[in-house]
Amino acid sequence: MESDPGFIAALEEAKKGYAEGGKGSATLHAEMSALENSGRLPASAYEGATMYTTLSPCDMCTGACILYKVKRVVVGENKNFMGGEEYLLNRGKEVVVLDNKECKELMEKFIKEKPELW
């Protein structure tokens, strides 16, 4: 699964966002950005989709995945933050946790270097 093009793209976007310093938004997380960047589509367009994320999704992003009927959420790591995985599972969504070393290291670096944002 770690060689899946969707996960590789999510990891590359996370690295790029970290290097650029983010967008300065408290709510534009990667999951929300992915939905936003896909354009104004009806919720049915996302039905059955897979959301790839480097970190377990927060409650806001979990809600967006449920609202838009995303079928599966692939999580790079959930050691630094345990988000809404249980809620996703309870709502019938598939959750795959990769426990990816690179994702853990990137998040640990972010927490250490930017604690004011965490």
Coordinates of C-alpha atoms in Angstrom, one line a residue:
M1 CA 0.0 0.0 0.0
E2 CA 2.9 2.4 0.7
S3 CA 3.8 2.1 -3.0
D4 CA 0.3 3.1 -4.0
P5 CA 0.4 6.3 -6.2
G6 CA -2.3 7.9 -4.1
F7 CA -0.3 7.5 -0.9
I8 CA 2.9 8.6 -2.6
A9 CA 1.2 11.8 -3.9
A10 CA -0.2 12.5 -0.4
L11 CA 3.3 12.2 1.1
E12 CA 4.9 14.4 -1.5
E13 CA 2.2 17.0 -1.0
A14 CA 2.9 16.9 2.8
K15 CA 6.6 17.4 2.2
K16 CA 5.9 20.2 -0.2
G17 CA 3.5 21.9 2.2
Y18 CA 6.0 21.6 5.1
A19 CA 8.8 23.1 3.0
E20 CA 6.6 26.0 1.8
G21 CA 5.3 26.7 5.3
G22 CA 1.7 25.9 4.7
K23 CA -1.1 28.3 3.7
G24 CA -1.5 30.0 7.1
S25 CA -5.0 28.5 7.5
A26 CA -6.3 26.8 10.6
T27 CA -8.8 24.8 8.6
L28 CA -7.2 24.0 5.2
H29 CA -5.9 20.6 6.2
A30 CA -4.7 18.3 3.4
E31 CA -8.0 16.4 3.3
M32 CA -10.0 19.7 2.9
S33 CA -7.5 20.9 0.4
A34 CA -7.9 17.8 -1.7
L35 CA -11.7 18.2 -1.7
E36 CA -11.3 21.9 -2.4
N37 CA -8.9 21.4 -5.3
S38 CA -11.1 18.8 -7.0
G39 CA -13.5 21.6 -7.9
R40 CA -17.2 22.1 -7.1
L41 CA -18.6 18.6 -7.5
P42 CA -21.7 17.0 -6.1
A43 CA -21.1 14.8 -3.1
S44 CA -22.0 11.8 -5.3
A45 CA -18.7 12.4 -7.2
Y46 CA -16.7 11.3 -4.2
E47 CA -18.8 8.3 -3.3
G48 CA -16.6 5.2 -3.2
A49 CA -13.4 7.3 -3.3
T50 CA -10.2 6.7 -1.3
M51 CA -8.8 9.6 0.8
Y52 CA -5.0 9.4 1.3
T53 CA -3.6 11.2 4.3
T54 CA -0.2 11.2 6.0
L55 CA -1.8 11.8 9.5
S56 CA -5.0 10.4 11.0
P57 CA -7.7 12.9 10.1
C58 CA -9.0 15.4 12.7
D59 CA -12.7 15.6 13.5
M60 CA -13.3 18.2 10.8
C61 CA -11.7 16.1 8.1
T62 CA -13.3 13.0 9.3
G63 CA -16.7 14.7 9.0
A64 CA -15.9 15.8 5.5
C65 CA -15.0 12.2 4.5
I66 CA -18.3 11.0 5.9
L67 CA -20.3 13.8 4.3
Y68 CA -18.8 13.2 0.9
K69 CA -19.2 9.4 1.3
V70 CA -15.5 8.6 0.9
K71 CA -15.3 4.8 1.2
R72 CA -11.8 4.3 2.4
V73 CA -9.2 6.4 4.3
V74 CA -5.6 5.4 4.1
V75 CA -3.6 6.9 7.0
G76 CA 0.2 7.2 6.9
E77 CA 0.5 7.3 10.6
N78 CA -1.6 7.7 13.8
K79 CA 1.1 7.7 16.5
N80 CA 1.5 11.5 16.7
F81 CA -2.3 12.1 16.5
M82 CA -5.2 9.7 16.8
G83 CA -8.0 11.4 14.9
G84 CA -11.4 10.2 14.0
E85 CA -10.6 6.7 12.9
E86 CA -13.0 5.0 15.3
Y87 CA -15.8 7.3 14.1
L88 CA -15.0 6.5 10.5
L89 CA -15.1 2.7 11.3
N90 CA -18.4 3.1 13.1
R91 CA -19.8 4.8 10.0
G92 CA -18.9 1.9 7.8
K93 CA -15.7 3.4 6.3
E94 CA -12.6 1.3 5.7
V95 CA -9.5 2.7 7.5
V96 CA -6.1 1.5 6.6
V97 CA -3.2 2.6 8.8
L98 CA 0.2 2.2 7.2
D99 CA 2.4 3.1 10.2
N100 CA 4.8 4.8 7.7
K101 CA 8.1 5.8 9.2
E102 CA 8.5 8.8 6.9
C103 CA 5.1 10.2 7.9
K104 CA 6.0 9.8 11.6
E105 CA 9.3 11.5 11.1
L106 CA 7.7 14.4 9.2
M107 CA 5.1 15.0 11.8
E108 CA 7.6 14.7 14.7
K109 CA 9.7 17.3 13.0
F110 CA 6.7 19.6 12.5
I111 CA 5.7 19.3 16.2
K112 CA 9.3 19.9 17.3
E113 CA 10.0 22.9 15.0
K114 CA 6.5 24.5 15.1
P115 CA 4.9 23.7 18.4
E116 CA 2.9 26.9 18.3
L117 CA 1.0 25.5 15.3
W118 CA 0.5 22.2 16.9

